[in-house]
Amino acid sequence: MKVTVLGLGSMGTALAGALLEAGHETTVWNRSAGKGEALAARGAARAATAAEAVGASPLVLACLSDYDAVHGVLGPLAEELRGRTLVNLTSGSPEQARASASWAAGSGIGYLDGAIMSTPPGIGSPQVMLLYSGSSQAFAEYRETLASLGDPVDLGDDAGTASLYDTALLGMMWATLGGWLQGVALTGADGVDAVTFTPVAVRWMTAVNGFMSTYAPQIDAGVYPGDDATLDVHLATIEHLVHASAARGLDPRLPELFRAFVGQAVAAGHGGDGYARLIETVRAGGRA
Ligand SMILES: NC(=O)c1ccc[n+]([C@@H]2O[C@H](COP(=O)([O-])OP(=O)(O)OC[C@H]3O[C@@H](n4cnc5c(N)ncnc54)[C@H](OP(=O)(O)O)[C@@H]3O)[C@@H](O)[C@H]2O)c1
């Protein structure tokens, strides 16, 4: 399969490397010179211009800093792209992805928007998810090629969905890593190394995964039974985290945020409900 990769930053380089590893005829282009040497040594063809790179392959992957960069490079190349498929793996908002899909449709370009749920070292592993949405025809045609980068997950025809999931999943990552850092600092203040604490933390995440699976149907049904743990119980337990963090001179903001979030729902009379009840607060812009 002939594939072009536009953008040889950390991620574009990893994508091109995985395509070469899988035996694809890979053409690469980067705005600044000097980034494709290692890939060329592994067999990649280096295009002198973006137009030449686009013309080399029916499948074009773009992985630039942002959508403005993608449009700056590809906007003038709509005619060269006509009849080809563009897979945009650049991070952006759902709105930007939908606007790009409209532009592509108007120019006769097959379009898939993608979100890479990994850092560059994970690229090429089947354990890693890459989310795609947009043209189902393009996904079916290039699924096998895209599988060289990681497990390709099809999220349907709306080009904005991959970015929507990406944004949601990154939010979860930041929340989880923030909570983990709080835990590392808390246990560390009493002499526990991060590498000692972390295997227990990772095992705990399995239980948290179970909570999400339990709460998801409750949220869809709008019913939040407090039959596992009530918000009253959560609030009392959060007080321990607030206290223990303060006693060790740690950043109080995350524990205080949890206390405010749960405390508001308890003050509004929902202390007997389960944790999933807080979806109402989130949906109401923090006011419920
Ligand atoms: N790194 C990760 O872990 C990761 C994970 C998931 C998703 N992503 C996404 O992947 C994309 C690339 O990330 P990265 O880590 O590879 O970033 P990076 O190392 O900073 O590379 C950025 C790339 O964009 C190019 N670029 C920037 N502005 C441009 C413009 N106006 N015209 C043409 N090319 C332009 C750069 O070219 P020059 O070399 O000429 O500057 C470079 O090739 C981002 O959207 C990022 O959010 C990254």
mmCIF file of C-alpha atoms and ligand atoms in Angstrom:
data_model
loop_
_atom_site.group_PDB
_atom_site.id
_atom_site.type_symbol
_atom_site.label_atom_id
_atom_site.label_comp_id
_atom_site.label_asym_id
_atom_site.label_seq_id
_atom_site.Cartn_x
_atom_site.Cartn_y
_atom_site.Cartn_z
ATOM 1 C CA MET A 1 0.000 0.000 0.000
ATOM 2 C CA LYS A 2 1.264 3.484 -0.868
ATOM 3 C CA VAL A 3 0.788 5.881 2.049
ATOM 4 C CA THR A 4 1.864 9.485 2.565
ATOM 5 C CA VAL A 5 2.540 11.036 5.971
ATOM 6 C CA LEU A 6 2.479 14.828 6.255
ATOM 7 C CA GLY A 7 4.225 16.112 9.380
ATOM 8 C CA LEU A 8 7.273 14.510 10.952
ATOM 9 C CA GLY A 9 6.989 15.720 14.519
ATOM 10 C CA SER A 10 7.197 13.122 17.297
ATOM 11 C CA MET A 11 3.902 11.553 16.319
ATOM 12 C CA GLY A 12 4.184 11.782 12.519
ATOM 13 C CA THR A 13 7.621 10.147 12.707
ATOM 14 C CA ALA A 14 6.184 7.286 14.769
ATOM 15 C CA LEU A 15 3.276 6.853 12.324
ATOM 16 C CA ALA A 16 5.600 6.742 9.313
ATOM 17 C CA GLY A 17 7.887 4.317 11.152
ATOM 18 C CA ALA A 18 5.010 1.930 11.869
ATOM 19 C CA LEU A 19 3.874 2.056 8.231
ATOM 20 C CA LEU A 20 7.402 1.229 7.061
ATOM 21 C CA GLU A 21 7.598 -1.563 9.627
ATOM 22 C CA ALA A 22 4.397 -3.033 8.189
ATOM 23 C CA GLY A 23 5.894 -2.949 4.690
ATOM 24 C CA HIS A 24 3.951 -0.013 3.238
ATOM 25 C CA GLU A 25 5.496 2.175 0.552
ATOM 26 C CA THR A 26 5.710 5.349 2.602
ATOM 27 C CA THR A 27 6.269 8.898 1.375
ATOM 28 C CA VAL A 28 6.946 11.572 3.977
ATOM 29 C CA TRP A 29 6.962 15.361 4.016
ATOM 30 C CA ASN A 30 7.738 17.903 6.708
ATOM 31 C CA ARG A 31 7.611 21.699 6.595
ATOM 32 C CA SER A 32 11.132 22.113 7.966
ATOM 33 C CA ALA A 33 14.052 20.217 6.549
ATOM 34 C CA GLY A 34 16.082 17.689 8.497
ATOM 35 C CA LYS A 35 13.416 15.534 10.130
ATOM 36 C CA GLY A 36 13.091 12.633 7.676
ATOM 37 C CA GLU A 37 16.660 11.278 7.568
ATOM 38 C CA ALA A 38 16.126 8.294 9.857
ATOM 39 C CA LEU A 39 12.911 7.373 8.030
ATOM 40 C CA ALA A 40 14.638 7.701 4.643
ATOM 41 C CA ALA A 41 17.350 5.353 5.898
ATOM 42 C CA ARG A 42 14.579 2.841 6.622
ATOM 43 C CA GLY A 43 13.167 3.160 3.094
ATOM 44 C CA ALA A 44 10.778 6.130 3.164
ATOM 45 C CA ALA A 45 10.626 8.389 0.101
ATOM 46 C CA ARG A 46 11.078 12.040 1.021
ATOM 47 C CA ALA A 47 8.901 14.472 -0.937
ATOM 48 C CA ALA A 48 10.285 17.952 -1.554
ATOM 49 C CA THR A 49 6.847 19.582 -1.369
ATOM 50 C CA ALA A 50 3.493 18.798 0.204
ATOM 51 C CA ALA A 51 1.980 18.634 -3.304
ATOM 52 C CA GLU A 52 4.503 15.997 -4.345
ATOM 53 C CA ALA A 53 3.776 14.042 -1.155
ATOM 54 C CA VAL A 54 0.011 14.137 -1.735
ATOM 55 C CA GLY A 55 0.477 13.024 -5.353
ATOM 56 C CA ALA A 56 2.487 9.975 -4.298
ATOM 57 C CA SER A 57 -0.299 7.988 -2.573
ATOM 58 C CA PRO A 58 -4.047 7.353 -2.596
ATOM 59 C CA LEU A 59 -3.998 7.486 1.234
ATOM 60 C CA VAL A 60 -2.674 10.644 2.900
ATOM 61 C CA LEU A 61 -2.222 10.911 6.680
ATOM 62 C CA ALA A 62 -1.818 14.365 8.199
ATOM 63 C CA CYS A 63 -0.361 14.803 11.694
ATOM 64 C CA LEU A 64 0.458 18.464 12.239
ATOM 65 C CA SER A 65 0.238 20.635 15.344
ATOM 66 C CA ASP A 66 -3.305 21.858 14.759
ATOM 67 C CA TYR A 67 -6.087 22.228 12.200
ATOM 68 C CA ASP A 68 -4.915 25.681 11.104
ATOM 69 C CA ALA A 69 -1.641 24.079 10.046
ATOM 70 C CA VAL A 70 -3.521 21.317 8.201
ATOM 71 C CA HIS A 71 -5.628 23.851 6.301
ATOM 72 C CA GLY A 72 -2.600 26.017 5.622
ATOM 73 C CA VAL A 73 -0.845 23.055 3.979
ATOM 74 C CA LEU A 74 -3.795 21.259 2.342
ATOM 75 C CA GLY A 75 -6.171 24.123 1.545
ATOM 76 C CA PRO A 76 -4.233 24.997 -1.622
ATOM 77 C CA LEU A 77 -3.923 21.281 -2.542
ATOM 78 C CA ALA A 78 -7.620 20.391 -2.822
ATOM 79 C CA GLU A 79 -7.259 19.524 -6.520
ATOM 80 C CA GLU A 80 -4.285 17.226 -5.856
ATOM 81 C CA LEU A 81 -6.280 15.533 -3.069
ATOM 82 C CA ARG A 82 -9.431 15.012 -5.183
ATOM 83 C CA GLY A 83 -10.189 11.269 -5.422
ATOM 84 C CA ARG A 84 -7.755 10.418 -2.625
ATOM 85 C CA THR A 85 -8.446 9.759 1.059
ATOM 86 C CA LEU A 86 -7.238 12.125 3.756
ATOM 87 C CA VAL A 87 -6.943 10.765 7.296
ATOM 88 C CA ASN A 88 -6.470 13.707 9.617
ATOM 89 C CA LEU A 89 -4.765 12.518 12.813
ATOM 90 C CA THR A 90 -4.190 16.054 14.074
ATOM 91 C CA SER A 91 -5.824 16.831 17.438
ATOM 92 C CA GLY A 92 -8.693 19.289 17.342
ATOM 93 C CA SER A 93 -12.254 19.978 18.398
ATOM 94 C CA PRO A 94 -15.315 18.129 17.030
ATOM 95 C CA GLU A 95 -16.352 21.369 15.308
ATOM 96 C CA GLN A 96 -13.010 21.638 13.519
ATOM 97 C CA ALA A 97 -13.277 18.014 12.412
ATOM 98 C CA ARG A 98 -16.784 18.550 11.016
ATOM 99 C CA ALA A 99 -15.671 21.688 9.167
ATOM 100 C CA SER A 100 -12.760 19.763 7.645
ATOM 101 C CA ALA A 101 -15.099 16.952 6.577
ATOM 102 C CA SER A 102 -17.382 19.481 4.832
ATOM 103 C CA TRP A 103 -14.399 21.017 3.074
ATOM 104 C CA ALA A 104 -13.227 17.558 1.965
ATOM 105 C CA ALA A 105 -16.697 16.510 0.785
ATOM 106 C CA GLY A 106 -16.962 19.700 -1.266
ATOM 107 C CA SER A 107 -13.617 18.933 -2.884
ATOM 108 C CA GLY A 108 -14.249 15.249 -3.687
ATOM 109 C CA ILE A 109 -11.814 14.039 -1.023
ATOM 110 C CA GLY A 110 -12.523 10.941 1.092
ATOM 111 C CA TYR A 111 -12.185 12.056 4.719
ATOM 112 C CA LEU A 112 -11.617 10.310 8.013
ATOM 113 C CA ASP A 113 -10.853 12.157 11.189
ATOM 114 C CA GLY A 114 -8.732 10.321 13.717
ATOM 115 C CA ALA A 115 -7.638 10.547 17.335
ATOM 116 C CA ILE A 116 -4.529 8.766 18.536
ATOM 117 C CA MET A 117 -4.971 7.388 22.046
ATOM 118 C CA SER A 118 -1.260 6.888 22.670
ATOM 119 C CA THR A 119 2.087 8.618 22.867
ATOM 120 C CA PRO A 120 4.543 7.922 19.997
ATOM 121 C CA PRO A 121 6.262 4.869 21.573
ATOM 122 C CA GLY A 122 2.928 2.981 21.549
ATOM 123 C CA ILE A 123 2.331 3.454 17.826
ATOM 124 C CA GLY A 124 2.258 0.138 15.963
ATOM 125 C CA SER A 125 1.020 -1.847 18.961
ATOM 126 C CA PRO A 126 -2.383 -3.566 18.625
ATOM 127 C CA GLN A 127 -2.962 -2.650 22.304
ATOM 128 C CA VAL A 128 -3.220 1.018 21.321
ATOM 129 C CA MET A 129 -6.527 2.494 20.100
ATOM 130 C CA LEU A 130 -6.802 4.926 17.244
ATOM 131 C CA LEU A 131 -10.326 6.321 16.976
ATOM 132 C CA TYR A 132 -11.767 7.140 13.557
ATOM 133 C CA SER A 133 -14.957 8.769 12.347
ATOM 134 C CA GLY A 134 -16.130 10.059 8.986
ATOM 135 C CA SER A 135 -16.395 8.201 5.692
ATOM 136 C CA SER A 136 -17.380 4.578 6.365
ATOM 137 C CA GLN A 137 -16.262 3.748 2.825
ATOM 138 C CA ALA A 138 -12.775 5.105 3.510
ATOM 139 C CA PHE A 139 -12.602 3.236 6.814
ATOM 140 C CA ALA A 140 -13.576 -0.058 5.170
ATOM 141 C CA GLU A 141 -11.097 0.487 2.318
ATOM 142 C CA TYR A 142 -8.111 1.371 4.513
ATOM 143 C CA ARG A 143 -8.874 -0.445 7.739
ATOM 144 C CA GLU A 144 -6.100 -2.970 7.250
ATOM 145 C CA THR A 145 -3.506 -0.302 6.468
ATOM 146 C CA LEU A 146 -4.587 1.791 9.457
ATOM 147 C CA ALA A 147 -4.218 -1.318 11.640
ATOM 148 C CA SER A 148 -0.427 -0.932 11.157
ATOM 149 C CA LEU A 149 -0.643 2.085 13.498
ATOM 150 C CA GLY A 150 -2.696 0.428 16.263
ATOM 151 C CA ASP A 151 -6.185 -0.998 16.714
ATOM 152 C CA PRO A 152 -8.507 1.058 14.455
ATOM 153 C CA VAL A 153 -11.824 1.803 16.196
ATOM 154 C CA ASP A 154 -14.680 2.954 13.934
ATOM 155 C CA LEU A 155 -16.939 5.521 15.647
ATOM 156 C CA GLY A 156 -19.295 6.080 12.714
ATOM 157 C CA ASP A 157 -20.123 8.612 10.033
ATOM 158 C CA ASP A 158 -20.007 11.881 11.974
ATOM 159 C CA ALA A 159 -16.445 13.137 11.443
ATOM 160 C CA GLY A 160 -16.588 15.015 14.766
ATOM 161 C CA THR A 161 -17.064 11.910 16.915
ATOM 162 C CA ALA A 162 -13.406 10.848 17.097
ATOM 163 C CA SER A 163 -12.407 14.301 18.403
ATOM 164 C CA LEU A 164 -15.386 14.271 20.762
ATOM 165 C CA TYR A 165 -14.275 10.957 22.295
ATOM 166 C CA ASP A 166 -10.641 12.125 22.307
ATOM 167 C CA THR A 167 -11.545 15.239 24.291
ATOM 168 C CA ALA A 168 -13.659 13.224 26.739
ATOM 169 C CA LEU A 169 -10.988 10.560 27.190
ATOM 170 C CA LEU A 170 -8.194 13.073 27.709
ATOM 171 C CA GLY A 171 -10.327 14.758 30.375
ATOM 172 C CA MET A 172 -10.548 11.393 32.129
ATOM 173 C CA MET A 173 -6.794 10.944 31.799
ATOM 174 C CA TRP A 174 -6.056 14.317 33.408
ATOM 175 C CA ALA A 175 -8.550 13.687 36.210
ATOM 176 C CA THR A 176 -7.082 10.249 36.890
ATOM 177 C CA LEU A 177 -3.461 11.384 36.742
ATOM 178 C CA GLY A 178 -4.287 14.329 39.011
ATOM 179 C CA GLY A 179 -5.857 11.987 41.556
ATOM 180 C CA TRP A 180 -2.914 9.607 41.282
ATOM 181 C CA LEU A 181 -0.419 12.455 41.888
ATOM 182 C CA GLN A 182 -2.404 13.444 44.982
ATOM 183 C CA GLY A 183 -2.155 9.841 46.169
ATOM 184 C CA VAL A 184 1.580 9.647 45.394
ATOM 185 C CA ALA A 185 2.167 12.868 47.352
ATOM 186 C CA LEU A 186 -0.015 11.736 50.248
ATOM 187 C CA THR A 187 1.615 8.336 50.642
ATOM 188 C CA GLY A 188 5.026 9.778 49.776
ATOM 189 C CA ALA A 189 4.783 12.262 52.650
ATOM 190 C CA ASP A 190 4.693 9.240 54.972
ATOM 191 C CA GLY A 191 7.665 7.591 53.301
ATOM 192 C CA VAL A 192 6.099 5.423 50.573
ATOM 193 C CA ASP A 193 7.855 5.521 47.176
ATOM 194 C CA ALA A 194 5.774 6.180 44.070
ATOM 195 C CA VAL A 195 6.839 2.805 42.660
ATOM 196 C CA THR A 196 5.600 1.076 45.804
ATOM 197 C CA PHE A 197 2.247 2.870 45.863
ATOM 198 C CA THR A 198 1.514 2.672 42.142
ATOM 199 C CA PRO A 199 0.872 -1.083 41.664
ATOM 200 C CA VAL A 200 -1.820 -0.847 44.365
ATOM 201 C CA ALA A 201 -3.224 2.260 42.657
ATOM 202 C CA VAL A 202 -3.315 0.469 39.304
ATOM 203 C CA ARG A 203 -5.157 -2.470 40.844
ATOM 204 C CA TRP A 204 -7.684 -0.045 42.411
ATOM 205 C CA MET A 205 -8.424 1.320 38.922
ATOM 206 C CA THR A 206 -9.929 -2.082 38.047
ATOM 207 C CA ALA A 207 -12.541 -1.510 40.752
ATOM 208 C CA VAL A 208 -13.104 2.058 39.499
ATOM 209 C CA ASN A 209 -13.666 0.662 35.989
ATOM 210 C CA GLY A 210 -16.391 -1.500 37.507
ATOM 211 C CA PHE A 211 -18.027 1.573 39.079
ATOM 212 C CA MET A 212 -18.229 3.263 35.675
ATOM 213 C CA SER A 213 -19.851 0.194 34.143
ATOM 214 C CA THR A 214 -22.373 0.108 37.002
ATOM 215 C CA TYR A 215 -23.153 3.834 36.798
ATOM 216 C CA ALA A 216 -23.461 4.159 33.006
ATOM 217 C CA PRO A 217 -26.913 2.506 32.740
ATOM 218 C CA GLN A 218 -28.056 4.479 35.807
ATOM 219 C CA ILE A 219 -27.113 7.709 34.026
ATOM 220 C CA ASP A 220 -28.893 6.652 30.835
ATOM 221 C CA ALA A 221 -31.997 5.806 32.903
ATOM 222 C CA GLY A 222 -31.768 8.969 35.050
ATOM 223 C CA VAL A 223 -31.996 6.845 38.235
ATOM 224 C CA TYR A 224 -29.182 6.978 40.828
ATOM 225 C CA PRO A 225 -29.723 4.460 43.627
ATOM 226 C CA GLY A 226 -27.398 4.862 46.565
ATOM 227 C CA ASP A 227 -27.277 1.116 47.054
ATOM 228 C CA ASP A 228 -23.496 0.774 46.755
ATOM 229 C CA ALA A 229 -22.282 3.994 48.419
ATOM 230 C CA THR A 230 -24.304 7.150 49.012
ATOM 231 C CA LEU A 231 -23.102 10.702 48.408
ATOM 232 C CA ASP A 232 -23.268 11.155 52.216
ATOM 233 C CA VAL A 233 -20.697 8.371 52.565
ATOM 234 C CA HIS A 234 -18.534 9.813 49.770
ATOM 235 C CA LEU A 235 -18.568 13.279 51.380
ATOM 236 C CA ALA A 236 -17.499 11.931 54.769
ATOM 237 C CA THR A 237 -14.640 10.043 53.086
ATOM 238 C CA ILE A 238 -13.547 13.043 51.040
ATOM 239 C CA GLU A 239 -13.134 14.913 54.346
ATOM 240 C CA HIS A 240 -10.376 12.404 55.197
ATOM 241 C CA LEU A 241 -8.545 13.269 51.978
ATOM 242 C CA VAL A 242 -8.945 17.000 52.651
ATOM 243 C CA HIS A 243 -7.666 16.575 56.201
ATOM 244 C CA ALA A 244 -4.781 14.213 55.369
ATOM 245 C CA SER A 245 -3.619 16.461 52.504
ATOM 246 C CA ALA A 246 -3.734 19.587 54.689
ATOM 247 C CA ALA A 247 -1.894 17.810 57.526
ATOM 248 C CA ARG A 248 0.980 17.074 55.115
ATOM 249 C CA GLY A 249 1.044 20.564 53.543
ATOM 250 C CA LEU A 250 -0.092 19.282 50.139
ATOM 251 C CA ASP A 251 -1.932 21.198 47.419
ATOM 252 C CA PRO A 252 -5.497 21.333 48.771
ATOM 253 C CA ARG A 253 -7.240 22.219 45.504
ATOM 254 C CA LEU A 254 -8.154 18.798 44.163
ATOM 255 C CA PRO A 255 -9.539 17.446 47.483
ATOM 256 C CA GLU A 256 -11.450 20.710 47.990
ATOM 257 C CA LEU A 257 -12.862 20.439 44.466
ATOM 258 C CA PHE A 258 -14.153 16.918 45.222
ATOM 259 C CA ARG A 259 -15.660 18.200 48.497
ATOM 260 C CA ALA A 260 -17.381 21.116 46.772
ATOM 261 C CA PHE A 261 -18.678 18.903 43.951
ATOM 262 C CA VAL A 262 -20.194 16.259 46.233
ATOM 263 C CA GLY A 263 -21.082 18.690 49.033
ATOM 264 C CA GLN A 264 -23.296 20.773 46.762
ATOM 265 C CA ALA A 265 -25.415 17.752 45.819
ATOM 266 C CA VAL A 266 -25.645 16.677 49.463
ATOM 267 C CA ALA A 267 -26.685 20.220 50.481
ATOM 268 C CA ALA A 268 -29.373 20.078 47.797
ATOM 269 C CA GLY A 269 -30.836 16.977 49.448
ATOM 270 C CA HIS A 270 -29.297 14.222 47.310
ATOM 271 C CA GLY A 271 -27.103 12.660 50.009
ATOM 272 C CA GLY A 272 -28.953 9.352 49.745
ATOM 273 C CA ASP A 273 -28.263 9.013 46.018
ATOM 274 C CA GLY A 274 -25.293 7.281 44.434
ATOM 275 C CA TYR A 275 -22.277 8.935 42.824
ATOM 276 C CA ALA A 276 -23.840 8.874 39.345
ATOM 277 C CA ARG A 277 -26.254 11.587 40.575
ATOM 278 C CA LEU A 278 -23.461 14.122 40.030
ATOM 279 C CA ILE A 279 -24.009 13.895 36.273
ATOM 280 C CA GLU A 280 -26.925 16.286 36.892
ATOM 281 C CA THR A 281 -24.493 18.851 38.342
ATOM 282 C CA VAL A 282 -22.137 18.505 35.400
ATOM 283 C CA ARG A 283 -24.942 18.779 32.857
ATOM 284 C CA ALA A 284 -26.387 21.854 34.581
ATOM 285 C CA GLY A 285 -23.124 23.771 34.267
ATOM 286 C CA GLY A 286 -22.322 23.183 37.941
ATOM 287 C CA ARG A 287 -25.592 24.673 39.179
ATOM 288 C CA ALA A 288 -27.662 21.583 40.096
HETATM 289 N N1 LIG B 1 2.839 13.437 20.872
HETATM 290 C C1 LIG B 1 1.804 12.766 21.379
HETATM 291 O O1 LIG B 1 1.898 12.028 22.357
HETATM 292 C C2 LIG B 1 0.442 12.872 20.716
HETATM 293 C C3 LIG B 1 -0.583 11.987 21.107
HETATM 294 C C4 LIG B 1 -1.821 12.067 20.473
HETATM 295 C C5 LIG B 1 -2.036 13.035 19.519
HETATM 296 N N2 LIG B 1 -1.036 13.898 19.177
HETATM 297 C C6 LIG B 1 -1.327 14.926 18.188
HETATM 298 O O2 LIG B 1 -0.528 14.748 17.037
HETATM 299 C C7 LIG B 1 -0.271 16.045 16.465
HETATM 300 C C8 LIG B 1 1.240 16.200 16.286
HETATM 301 O O3 LIG B 1 1.854 16.079 17.560
HETATM 302 P P1 LIG B 1 3.419 15.905 17.721
HETATM 303 O O4 LIG B 1 3.638 15.402 19.111
HETATM 304 O O5 LIG B 1 3.991 15.166 16.568
HETATM 305 O O6 LIG B 1 3.875 17.448 17.661
HETATM 306 P P2 LIG B 1 5.273 18.049 17.232
HETATM 307 O O7 LIG B 1 6.377 17.088 17.522
HETATM 308 O O8 LIG B 1 5.328 19.405 17.814
HETATM 309 O O9 LIG B 1 5.170 18.160 15.620
HETATM 310 C C9 LIG B 1 4.351 19.126 15.023
HETATM 311 C C10 LIG B 1 4.377 18.919 13.529
HETATM 312 O O10 LIG B 1 3.487 19.877 12.920
HETATM 313 C C11 LIG B 1 4.215 20.584 11.910
HETATM 314 N N3 LIG B 1 3.654 21.924 11.759
HETATM 315 C C12 LIG B 1 3.301 22.769 12.746
HETATM 316 N N4 LIG B 1 2.789 23.909 12.220
HETATM 317 C C13 LIG B 1 2.829 23.757 10.868
HETATM 318 C C14 LIG B 1 2.429 24.572 9.796
HETATM 319 N N5 LIG B 1 1.885 25.784 9.987
HETATM 320 N N6 LIG B 1 2.601 24.093 8.542
HETATM 321 C C15 LIG B 1 3.155 22.868 8.338
HETATM 322 N N7 LIG B 1 3.549 22.031 9.322
HETATM 323 C C16 LIG B 1 3.380 22.477 10.583
HETATM 324 C C17 LIG B 1 5.653 20.604 12.424
HETATM 325 O O11 LIG B 1 6.511 20.906 11.368
HETATM 326 P P3 LIG B 1 7.960 21.554 11.681
HETATM 327 O O12 LIG B 1 8.852 20.389 11.987
HETATM 328 O O13 LIG B 1 8.298 22.247 10.417
HETATM 329 O O14 LIG B 1 7.798 22.490 12.851
HETATM 330 C C18 LIG B 1 5.762 19.154 12.901
HETATM 331 O O15 LIG B 1 5.924 18.270 11.822
HETATM 332 C C19 LIG B 1 -0.871 17.079 17.414
HETATM 333 O O16 LIG B 1 -2.136 17.492 16.952
HETATM 334 C C20 LIG B 1 -0.986 16.316 18.720
HETATM 335 O O17 LIG B 1 -2.000 16.822 19.565
HETATM 336 C C21 LIG B 1 0.203 13.821 19.740
#
